[in-house]
Coordinates of C-alpha atoms and ligand atoms in Angstrom, one line a residue:
M1 CA 111.4 75.1 79.5
R2 CA 115.0 75.9 80.2
N3 CA 116.0 79.6 79.8
T4 CA 119.4 81.3 80.4
H5 CA 120.1 84.9 81.1
D6 CA 123.1 87.0 81.9
A7 CA 121.5 87.9 85.2
L8 CA 118.6 86.6 87.2
I9 CA 116.8 88.8 89.8
I10 CA 114.6 87.1 92.4
G11 CA 112.0 89.5 93.8
A12 CA 110.6 92.8 92.5
G13 CA 111.1 94.7 95.7
Q14 CA 113.0 97.9 96.1
A15 CA 116.4 96.8 94.7
G16 CA 115.4 94.3 92.0
P17 CA 113.6 96.6 89.5
P18 CA 116.2 99.4 89.4
L19 CA 118.9 96.8 89.1
A20 CA 117.1 95.2 86.2
Q21 CA 117.0 98.7 84.6
R22 CA 120.8 99.2 85.0
L23 CA 121.8 95.7 83.9
T24 CA 119.6 95.7 80.8
A25 CA 120.8 99.2 79.9
A26 CA 124.4 97.8 80.1
G27 CA 123.3 95.3 77.4
M28 CA 122.7 92.2 79.6
S29 CA 119.7 89.9 79.3
V30 CA 117.8 89.8 82.6
G31 CA 115.2 87.4 84.0
L32 CA 113.2 88.9 86.9
I33 CA 111.0 86.6 89.0
E34 CA 108.2 87.8 91.2
R35 CA 105.9 85.5 93.0
K36 CA 103.2 87.9 94.1
L37 CA 102.9 91.7 94.1
F38 CA 105.3 93.8 92.1
G39 CA 107.0 96.5 94.2
G40 CA 107.1 94.2 97.3
T41 CA 106.5 95.2 100.8
C42 CA 107.0 99.0 100.6
V43 CA 104.6 99.4 97.7
N44 CA 101.9 96.9 98.8
T45 CA 102.0 96.3 102.5
G46 CA 104.5 98.7 104.0
C47 CA 105.6 102.3 103.5
I48 CA 103.1 103.5 100.8
P49 CA 99.8 102.1 102.2
T50 CA 100.7 102.9 105.8
K51 CA 101.8 106.5 105.0
T52 CA 98.6 106.9 102.9
L53 CA 96.5 105.7 105.8
I54 CA 98.4 107.9 108.3
A55 CA 97.6 110.9 106.1
S56 CA 93.9 110.1 106.4
A57 CA 94.3 109.7 110.2
H58 CA 96.1 113.0 110.4
A59 CA 93.3 114.7 108.5
A60 CA 90.8 113.3 111.1
H61 CA 93.0 114.4 114.0
L62 CA 93.3 117.9 112.7
A63 CA 89.6 118.1 112.0
R64 CA 88.9 117.2 115.6
R65 CA 91.3 119.9 116.7
A66 CA 89.8 122.4 114.2
T67 CA 88.4 124.8 116.8
E68 CA 91.9 125.2 118.3
Y69 CA 92.7 126.9 115.0
G70 CA 89.5 129.0 114.9
V71 CA 88.0 126.7 112.3
S72 CA 84.5 125.3 112.7
I73 CA 83.6 121.9 111.2
G74 CA 79.9 122.0 112.1
G75 CA 79.2 118.6 113.6
K76 CA 81.0 115.5 114.6
V77 CA 84.1 114.4 112.6
G78 CA 83.4 111.1 110.9
V79 CA 85.8 108.7 109.3
E80 CA 84.5 106.6 106.4
M81 CA 86.7 103.5 106.5
K82 CA 85.7 102.3 103.1
A83 CA 86.8 105.6 101.5
V84 CA 90.0 105.6 103.5
K85 CA 90.8 102.1 102.3
A86 CA 89.9 103.0 98.7
R87 CA 92.3 106.0 98.7
K88 CA 95.0 103.7 100.1
D89 CA 94.3 101.0 97.4
T90 CA 94.4 103.6 94.6
I91 CA 97.8 105.1 95.7
S92 CA 99.4 101.7 96.4
G93 CA 97.8 100.1 93.3
N94 CA 99.1 102.9 91.0
A95 CA 102.7 102.4 92.4
R96 CA 102.4 98.6 91.9
K97 CA 101.2 99.0 88.3
G98 CA 104.0 101.4 87.7
V99 CA 106.7 98.9 88.8
E100 CA 105.0 96.0 86.9
S101 CA 104.5 97.8 83.6
G102 CA 108.0 99.4 83.8
L103 CA 109.5 95.9 84.0
E104 CA 107.2 94.5 81.3
R105 CA 108.3 97.3 78.9
M106 CA 112.0 97.0 79.7
E107 CA 114.1 95.9 76.8
R108 CA 116.1 92.7 77.3
C109 CA 114.1 91.9 80.5
T110 CA 111.9 88.8 80.8
V111 CA 109.4 88.8 83.6
Y112 CA 108.6 85.4 85.2
R113 CA 105.6 85.1 87.6
G114 CA 105.9 82.5 90.3
H115 CA 107.9 81.3 93.2
A116 CA 111.7 80.7 92.6
R117 CA 113.6 77.9 94.3
F118 CA 117.2 77.1 93.7
V119 CA 117.9 73.7 92.1
S120 CA 121.7 74.2 91.8
P121 CA 124.2 77.1 91.9
R122 CA 122.8 80.0 89.8
E123 CA 119.8 78.0 88.6
V124 CA 116.2 78.2 89.8
Q125 CA 112.9 76.5 89.1
V126 CA 109.8 78.7 88.6
G127 CA 106.7 76.6 87.8
E128 CA 107.5 74.9 84.6
D129 CA 110.5 77.0 83.9
R130 CA 114.1 76.2 84.8
I131 CA 116.1 79.4 84.6
A132 CA 119.9 79.7 84.8
A133 CA 122.1 82.8 84.7
K134 CA 125.8 83.8 85.1
R135 CA 124.8 86.1 88.0
V136 CA 122.0 85.9 90.5
F137 CA 120.6 88.7 92.6
I138 CA 118.3 87.8 95.5
N139 CA 115.8 90.5 96.6
V140 CA 113.2 88.5 98.4
G141 CA 112.5 90.8 101.3
G142 CA 110.7 89.6 104.5
R143 CA 107.3 89.1 106.1
A144 CA 105.7 89.6 109.5
L145 CA 107.0 87.3 112.2
V146 CA 104.1 85.3 113.7
P147 CA 105.2 84.3 117.2
D148 CA 104.5 80.9 118.7
L149 CA 102.5 82.4 121.6
P150 CA 100.1 80.3 123.7
G151 CA 96.6 80.3 122.1
I152 CA 97.7 82.0 118.9
D153 CA 96.3 79.2 116.8
R154 CA 92.8 79.5 118.4
V155 CA 92.2 83.2 117.5
A156 CA 92.2 85.3 114.4
T157 CA 95.1 87.7 114.3
L158 CA 96.2 90.4 111.9
T159 CA 99.6 91.3 110.4
N160 CA 100.7 94.4 108.6
T161 CA 99.4 92.7 105.4
S162 CA 95.9 91.6 106.5
I163 CA 95.1 94.7 108.5
L164 CA 95.4 96.7 105.3
E165 CA 92.3 94.8 104.0
L166 CA 90.1 96.1 106.8
D167 CA 87.4 98.5 105.6
T168 CA 85.5 98.7 108.9
L169 CA 86.6 100.2 112.2
P170 CA 87.7 97.7 114.9
E171 CA 86.0 98.4 118.2
H172 CA 89.2 97.7 120.1
L173 CA 92.5 97.0 118.4
V174 CA 95.1 95.3 120.5
V175 CA 98.6 95.9 119.0
V176 CA 101.1 93.3 120.2
G177 CA 104.5 95.0 119.8
G178 CA 105.3 98.6 120.7
S179 CA 107.9 99.3 118.1
Y180 CA 108.0 101.0 114.7
V181 CA 105.3 99.1 112.8
G182 CA 103.0 98.6 115.8
L183 CA 103.0 102.3 116.9
E184 CA 102.2 103.6 113.4
F185 CA 99.1 101.4 113.3
A186 CA 98.2 102.1 116.9
Q187 CA 98.1 105.9 116.5
M188 CA 96.4 105.7 113.1
Y189 CA 93.6 103.4 114.3
R190 CA 93.1 105.6 117.4
R191 CA 92.7 108.6 115.2
F192 CA 90.2 106.6 113.0
G193 CA 88.1 106.2 116.2
A194 CA 89.0 102.8 117.6
A195 CA 89.9 102.0 121.1
V196 CA 93.6 100.9 121.0
T197 CA 95.9 99.1 123.4
V198 CA 99.5 98.5 122.8
V199 CA 101.0 95.5 124.6
E200 CA 104.8 95.5 124.8
K201 CA 107.1 93.0 126.5
A202 CA 109.9 95.5 127.2
P203 CA 109.8 98.1 129.9
R204 CA 109.5 100.9 127.3
L205 CA 108.3 101.6 123.8
V206 CA 110.8 101.4 120.9
A207 CA 113.5 100.2 123.2
R208 CA 116.2 100.7 120.5
E209 CA 115.8 104.5 121.0
D210 CA 117.1 106.6 123.9
E211 CA 115.0 106.5 127.0
D212 CA 113.8 110.1 126.7
I213 CA 112.6 109.4 123.2
S214 CA 110.7 106.3 124.4
A215 CA 109.1 108.4 127.2
A216 CA 108.1 111.2 124.9
I217 CA 106.5 108.8 122.4
L218 CA 104.6 107.2 125.3
Q219 CA 103.3 110.6 126.3
I220 CA 102.3 111.5 122.7
L221 CA 100.3 108.3 122.4
E222 CA 98.7 108.4 125.8
D223 CA 97.7 112.0 125.3
E224 CA 95.6 110.7 122.4
G225 CA 94.0 107.9 124.4
V226 CA 96.1 105.0 123.3
A227 CA 96.5 102.6 126.2
V228 CA 100.0 101.2 126.6
R229 CA 100.8 98.1 128.7
L230 CA 104.5 97.7 129.2
N231 CA 106.4 94.8 130.8
A232 CA 103.9 92.5 129.4
E233 CA 105.2 89.0 130.2
C234 CA 103.6 85.7 129.1
I235 CA 101.4 87.2 126.3
R236 CA 98.7 84.7 125.4
F237 CA 95.4 84.6 123.6
E238 CA 92.0 83.0 124.2
P239 CA 88.8 83.3 122.2
S240 CA 85.9 84.8 124.0
D241 CA 82.3 85.8 123.3
A242 CA 83.4 89.4 123.7
G243 CA 86.3 89.0 121.2
I244 CA 89.9 88.0 121.8
A245 CA 91.2 87.9 125.3
V246 CA 94.9 88.9 125.3
G247 CA 96.4 87.8 128.6
L248 CA 99.5 89.5 130.0
D249 CA 101.2 89.3 133.3
C250 CA 102.1 93.0 133.8
A251 CA 103.4 94.4 137.0
S252 CA 100.3 96.4 137.3
G253 CA 96.9 96.8 135.6
A254 CA 94.3 94.2 134.5
P255 CA 95.8 90.8 133.6
V256 CA 93.6 90.6 130.4
V257 CA 92.9 93.0 127.6
M258 CA 89.8 92.2 125.6
G259 CA 90.1 93.2 122.0
S260 CA 87.9 92.9 118.9
H261 CA 91.0 92.6 116.7
V262 CA 94.6 91.8 117.4
L263 CA 97.5 93.0 115.3
L264 CA 100.8 91.2 115.6
A265 CA 103.7 93.6 115.2
I266 CA 106.6 92.0 117.0
G267 CA 109.1 91.9 114.2
R268 CA 110.0 90.6 110.7
R269 CA 111.6 87.5 109.3
P270 CA 113.4 87.1 105.9
N271 CA 111.7 85.2 103.0
T272 CA 114.7 82.8 102.8
D273 CA 113.2 79.6 104.2
D274 CA 111.5 78.6 101.0
L275 CA 114.3 79.4 98.5
A276 CA 116.3 76.1 98.8
L277 CA 119.4 78.2 99.3
D278 CA 121.4 75.1 100.4
K279 CA 121.1 73.8 96.7
A280 CA 123.2 76.9 95.7
G281 CA 125.6 76.9 98.6
I282 CA 124.3 80.2 100.0
Q283 CA 124.8 80.6 103.7
V284 CA 122.3 82.1 106.1
D285 CA 122.8 83.3 109.7
P286 CA 120.8 81.7 112.6
R287 CA 117.9 84.1 112.0
G288 CA 117.7 83.2 108.3
Y289 CA 119.3 86.3 106.9
I290 CA 121.6 85.7 103.9
V291 CA 125.2 86.3 104.9
V292 CA 126.8 88.9 102.7
D293 CA 130.1 90.7 102.6
D294 CA 130.5 94.5 102.5
E295 CA 129.7 94.6 98.8
L296 CA 126.6 92.3 99.3
L297 CA 128.2 89.2 97.7
T298 CA 126.9 86.0 99.3
S299 CA 129.0 82.9 100.2
A300 CA 128.3 81.6 96.7
P301 CA 130.2 83.0 93.7
D302 CA 128.3 85.5 91.6
V303 CA 125.3 85.5 93.8
W304 CA 124.4 88.7 95.6
A305 CA 121.6 89.4 98.2
L306 CA 120.0 92.8 98.4
G307 CA 117.4 94.4 100.7
D308 CA 115.8 93.2 103.9
C309 CA 116.8 89.5 103.2
N310 CA 120.5 90.3 104.0
G311 CA 119.8 91.7 107.4
R312 CA 122.0 94.8 106.7
G313 CA 119.0 97.2 106.6
A314 CA 115.3 97.1 107.1
F315 CA 114.1 100.0 105.0
T316 CA 113.2 101.0 101.5
H317 CA 116.1 103.4 101.3
T318 CA 118.6 100.7 102.5
S319 CA 117.3 98.2 99.9
Y320 CA 117.6 100.9 97.2
N321 CA 121.1 101.7 98.4
D322 CA 122.0 98.0 98.2
F323 CA 121.1 98.2 94.5
E324 CA 123.3 101.3 94.1
I325 CA 126.2 99.5 95.8
V326 CA 125.9 96.4 93.6
A327 CA 125.5 98.4 90.4
A328 CA 128.4 100.7 91.3
N329 CA 130.8 97.8 91.9
L330 CA 129.6 95.7 88.9
L331 CA 129.1 98.4 86.3
D332 CA 130.9 101.6 87.3
G333 CA 134.2 100.4 88.8
D334 CA 133.1 102.4 91.8
R335 CA 133.9 100.6 95.0
R336 CA 130.9 101.3 97.2
R337 CA 130.3 99.4 100.4
V338 CA 127.5 98.9 103.0
S339 CA 129.7 100.1 105.8
D340 CA 129.9 103.5 104.2
R341 CA 126.1 103.9 104.9
I342 CA 125.1 106.1 107.8
P343 CA 121.9 104.6 109.3
A344 CA 118.9 106.9 109.1
Y345 CA 115.2 106.3 109.3
A346 CA 111.9 107.7 110.5
L347 CA 109.1 106.5 112.7
Y348 CA 105.9 107.9 111.2
I349 CA 103.8 108.5 114.3
D350 CA 102.6 112.1 114.4
P351 CA 104.7 114.1 115.2
P352 CA 107.3 111.9 113.5
L353 CA 110.7 110.8 114.7
G354 CA 113.6 111.4 112.3
R355 CA 116.7 109.5 113.3
V356 CA 120.3 109.4 112.1
G357 CA 123.5 107.7 113.3
M358 CA 124.0 106.8 116.9
T359 CA 121.6 107.2 119.8
Q360 CA 123.1 109.0 122.8
T361 CA 123.3 105.7 124.6
Q362 CA 125.3 104.2 121.8
A363 CA 127.6 107.3 121.6
R364 CA 128.2 107.1 125.3
A365 CA 129.0 103.4 125.1
S366 CA 131.7 104.2 122.5
G367 CA 133.7 105.8 125.2
R368 CA 134.5 109.1 123.3
P369 CA 134.3 112.5 124.9
L370 CA 130.9 113.8 123.8
L371 CA 129.0 117.0 123.3
V372 CA 125.2 116.8 123.4
G373 CA 122.5 119.4 122.5
R374 CA 118.8 119.2 123.2
R375 CA 115.9 121.6 122.5
P376 CA 112.2 121.0 123.2
M377 CA 109.8 121.7 120.3
T378 CA 108.0 124.2 122.6
R379 CA 111.0 126.4 121.7
V380 CA 110.7 126.0 118.0
G381 CA 108.7 128.9 116.4
R382 CA 107.3 126.9 113.5
A383 CA 106.0 124.2 115.9
I384 CA 104.3 126.8 118.0
E385 CA 102.7 128.4 115.0
K386 CA 101.4 125.0 113.8
G387 CA 100.1 124.2 117.2
E388 CA 102.3 121.0 117.3
T389 CA 104.9 121.4 120.1
Q390 CA 105.3 117.8 121.3
G391 CA 108.7 116.3 121.3
F392 CA 112.3 117.6 121.1
M393 CA 115.4 117.6 119.0
M394 CA 118.8 116.3 120.1
A395 CA 122.3 115.9 118.6
V396 CA 125.4 114.2 119.8
A397 CA 128.9 114.9 118.5
D398 CA 132.5 113.8 119.2
A399 CA 133.9 116.6 121.5
E400 CA 137.4 116.2 119.9
T401 CA 136.8 115.8 116.2
R402 CA 133.6 117.9 116.2
Q403 CA 132.0 115.3 114.0
L404 CA 128.3 114.6 114.4
L405 CA 127.7 111.1 115.7
G406 CA 123.9 111.1 115.7
A407 CA 120.7 113.1 116.0
A408 CA 117.0 112.7 116.5
I409 CA 114.1 115.1 115.8
L410 CA 110.9 113.9 117.4
G411 CA 108.6 116.7 116.4
T412 CA 106.6 118.3 113.6
G413 CA 108.6 118.0 110.3
G414 CA 111.2 115.8 112.1
D415 CA 111.4 113.3 109.2
E416 CA 112.4 116.1 106.8
A417 CA 114.4 118.4 109.1
I418 CA 116.7 115.5 110.1
H419 CA 118.2 115.5 106.6
G420 CA 120.2 118.7 107.3
I421 CA 122.1 116.6 109.9
L422 CA 122.2 113.5 107.7
D423 CA 123.7 115.5 104.9
A424 CA 126.3 117.0 107.2
M425 CA 127.2 113.6 108.5
N426 CA 127.5 112.2 104.9
A427 CA 129.7 115.1 104.0
R428 CA 131.8 114.4 107.1
I429 CA 132.0 118.1 108.0
P430 CA 132.3 119.2 111.6
F431 CA 129.1 120.4 113.2
T432 CA 130.6 123.9 113.6
A433 CA 130.3 124.3 109.8
L434 CA 126.5 124.1 110.2
Q435 CA 126.5 126.9 112.8
R436 CA 127.5 129.3 110.0
A437 CA 124.5 128.4 107.8
V438 CA 121.6 130.8 107.3
P439 CA 118.5 128.6 107.3
I440 CA 115.0 129.6 106.1
H441 CA 112.6 131.1 108.6
P442 CA 110.3 129.9 109.9
T443 CA 111.3 126.2 109.8
V444 CA 112.1 123.4 112.2
S445 CA 115.5 123.2 110.4
E446 CA 116.4 126.8 111.3
L447 CA 116.9 125.7 114.9
I448 CA 119.6 123.1 114.0
P449 CA 122.4 125.7 114.2
T450 CA 121.1 126.9 117.5
L451 CA 120.9 123.3 118.8
L452 CA 124.5 122.7 117.7
G453 CA 125.6 126.0 119.2
D454 CA 124.3 124.9 122.5
M455 CA 126.2 121.6 122.7
K456 CA 127.3 120.7 126.2
P457 CA 129.9 118.1 127.3
V458 CA 128.6 114.8 128.8
A459 CA 130.5 112.0 130.3
A460 CA 131.0 108.8 128.3
R461 CA 129.7 105.7 130.1
D462 CA 132.4 103.5 131.6
Ligands
FAD501 C1 104.1 98.2 107.9 C2 105.4 98.6 107.4 C3 105.7 99.9 107.2 C4 107.0 100.3 106.6 N1 107.3 101.6 106.5 C5 108.5 101.9 106.0 C6 108.8 103.3 105.8 O1 108.0 104.2 106.1 N2 110.0 103.6 105.3 C7 110.9 102.6 105.0 O2 112.0 103.0 104.5 N3 110.6 101.3 105.1 C8 109.4 101.0 105.6 N4 109.1 99.6 105.8 C9 110.2 98.7 105.4 C10 110.2 98.5 103.9 O3 108.9 98.2 103.4 C11 111.1 97.3 103.5 O4 112.4 97.6 104.2 C12 111.3 97.2 102.0 O5 110.1 97.1 101.3 C13 112.3 96.1 101.8 O6 112.4 95.9 100.4 P1 113.1 94.7 99.8 O7 113.6 95.2 98.5 O8 114.1 94.1 100.7 O9 112.0 93.6 99.6 P2 110.5 93.6 99.5 O10 109.9 94.9 99.1 O11 109.9 92.9 100.6 O12 110.3 92.7 98.1 C14 110.6 91.3 98.0 C15 109.8 90.7 96.9 O13 110.3 89.4 96.6 C16 109.2 88.6 96.3 N5 109.6 87.2 96.6 C17 109.9 86.7 97.9 N6 110.3 85.4 97.8 C18 110.3 85.1 96.4 C19 110.5 83.9 95.7 N7 111.0 82.8 96.3 N8 110.3 84.0 94.4 C20 109.9 85.1 93.7 N9 109.6 86.2 94.4 C21 109.8 86.2 95.7 C22 108.1 89.1 97.2 O14 106.8 88.7 96.7 C23 108.3 90.6 97.1 O15 107.6 91.2 96.1 C24 107.9 99.3 106.3 C25 107.6 97.9 106.5 C26 106.4 97.6 107.0 C27 106.1 96.1 107.2

């Protein structure tokens, strides 16, 4: 059957459904195509399930520490993995159903189930349906990168998607990749009771962060018994009677780690290889990301790419912001651009890392005169009261303009408290304005004015 719409949206991720809402409300007929799970990565295999599991892991961790707070549990703390998974499935499933039923109920929106492939500019095939539209919006997201490492085809490995189906505890989980996705699973499974080893090729964890952040995260994980193997060269796999042998030529330590399960967490790749983009004249970069301009228009007229597939963000909030940018430009006459966005994100280990703007390394490389402030969480009252004093907060600002360039809060409540700095950066106010604020006591945020009042000059790197 051949159908036509004013607009076609491929993928029901974080940008597609709200865009469908805006376009239909503006009177357009919209076709939305989803090949699998409504809500995409965040709802089904990313943020929502992982943060739900992390909450269970946190409960187990606090229960084990109960006596430190004067609370007795009366026996060994147990984790019932089937119940943990059921809780996750309910929360994630409810979110998925909400997205799906919202789209089904949406006036002027036709939902197509199946895999979309371009057949010509602004025309796709989905099963028996050929669907054309005046405008096309691509929101196809990404998936776990499965590396071509020696022996990988001879062993069973997990990704962020398949690990979410486990309802039993691995004896020993080997996490290949010591970055954002890998570390959240590593700490979570350690807290569920598994032995966990993180294998990372780089000399430090989350190498995109400043060195002191990487070191503090390493400490947090090692303190909980997560084994970390850095500088792991030539990672390879071999089946063995005892499980999966993960070979690594590290500078020191055993050359093989024996795991019962292996999670691959070495990065993501965009879902653009099976869209036949060439039929529509849509360019991709060498890594497969769709090339877009500052307003997310692709190289093909009237085709936009939003979310992870355009390589301009890798988060739910950046995908949603892509929707806001496209909608503002198309419907509101409001010229919003991707380059206006200040990068911000969190890493949800516990305590979490909240991050905004530049790292100190990036700020120093920019060659500007800088002011830097740093405060350990051991000097934050709320952290002491909660018994969670790991980590530190830091901020970096331009010494001349007094504009904040970046900040990190690795510590309890860091994912929330960082928003004080993010808001100031979005408002483009000098950091001195925050020093006059009267924050609520006792909070982590109340130390932000103190942190900023204690900024010291540091040399830019030549
Ligand atoms: C383990 C993990 C944890 C994460 N945690 C966080 C977090 O805490 N905070 C955060 O901000 N981000 C997090 N992320 C990242 C976040 O999930 C993604 O950035 C976000 O979901 C991207 O949304 P999207 O709109 O680009 O696409 P997606 O949500 O990936 O949706 C794309 C949709 O398109 C569909 N699709 C693909 N190809 C086709 C096709 N050809 N035809 C039809 N449909 C198609 C897919 O089935 C999918 O439903 C996490 C990611 C992972 C993997």
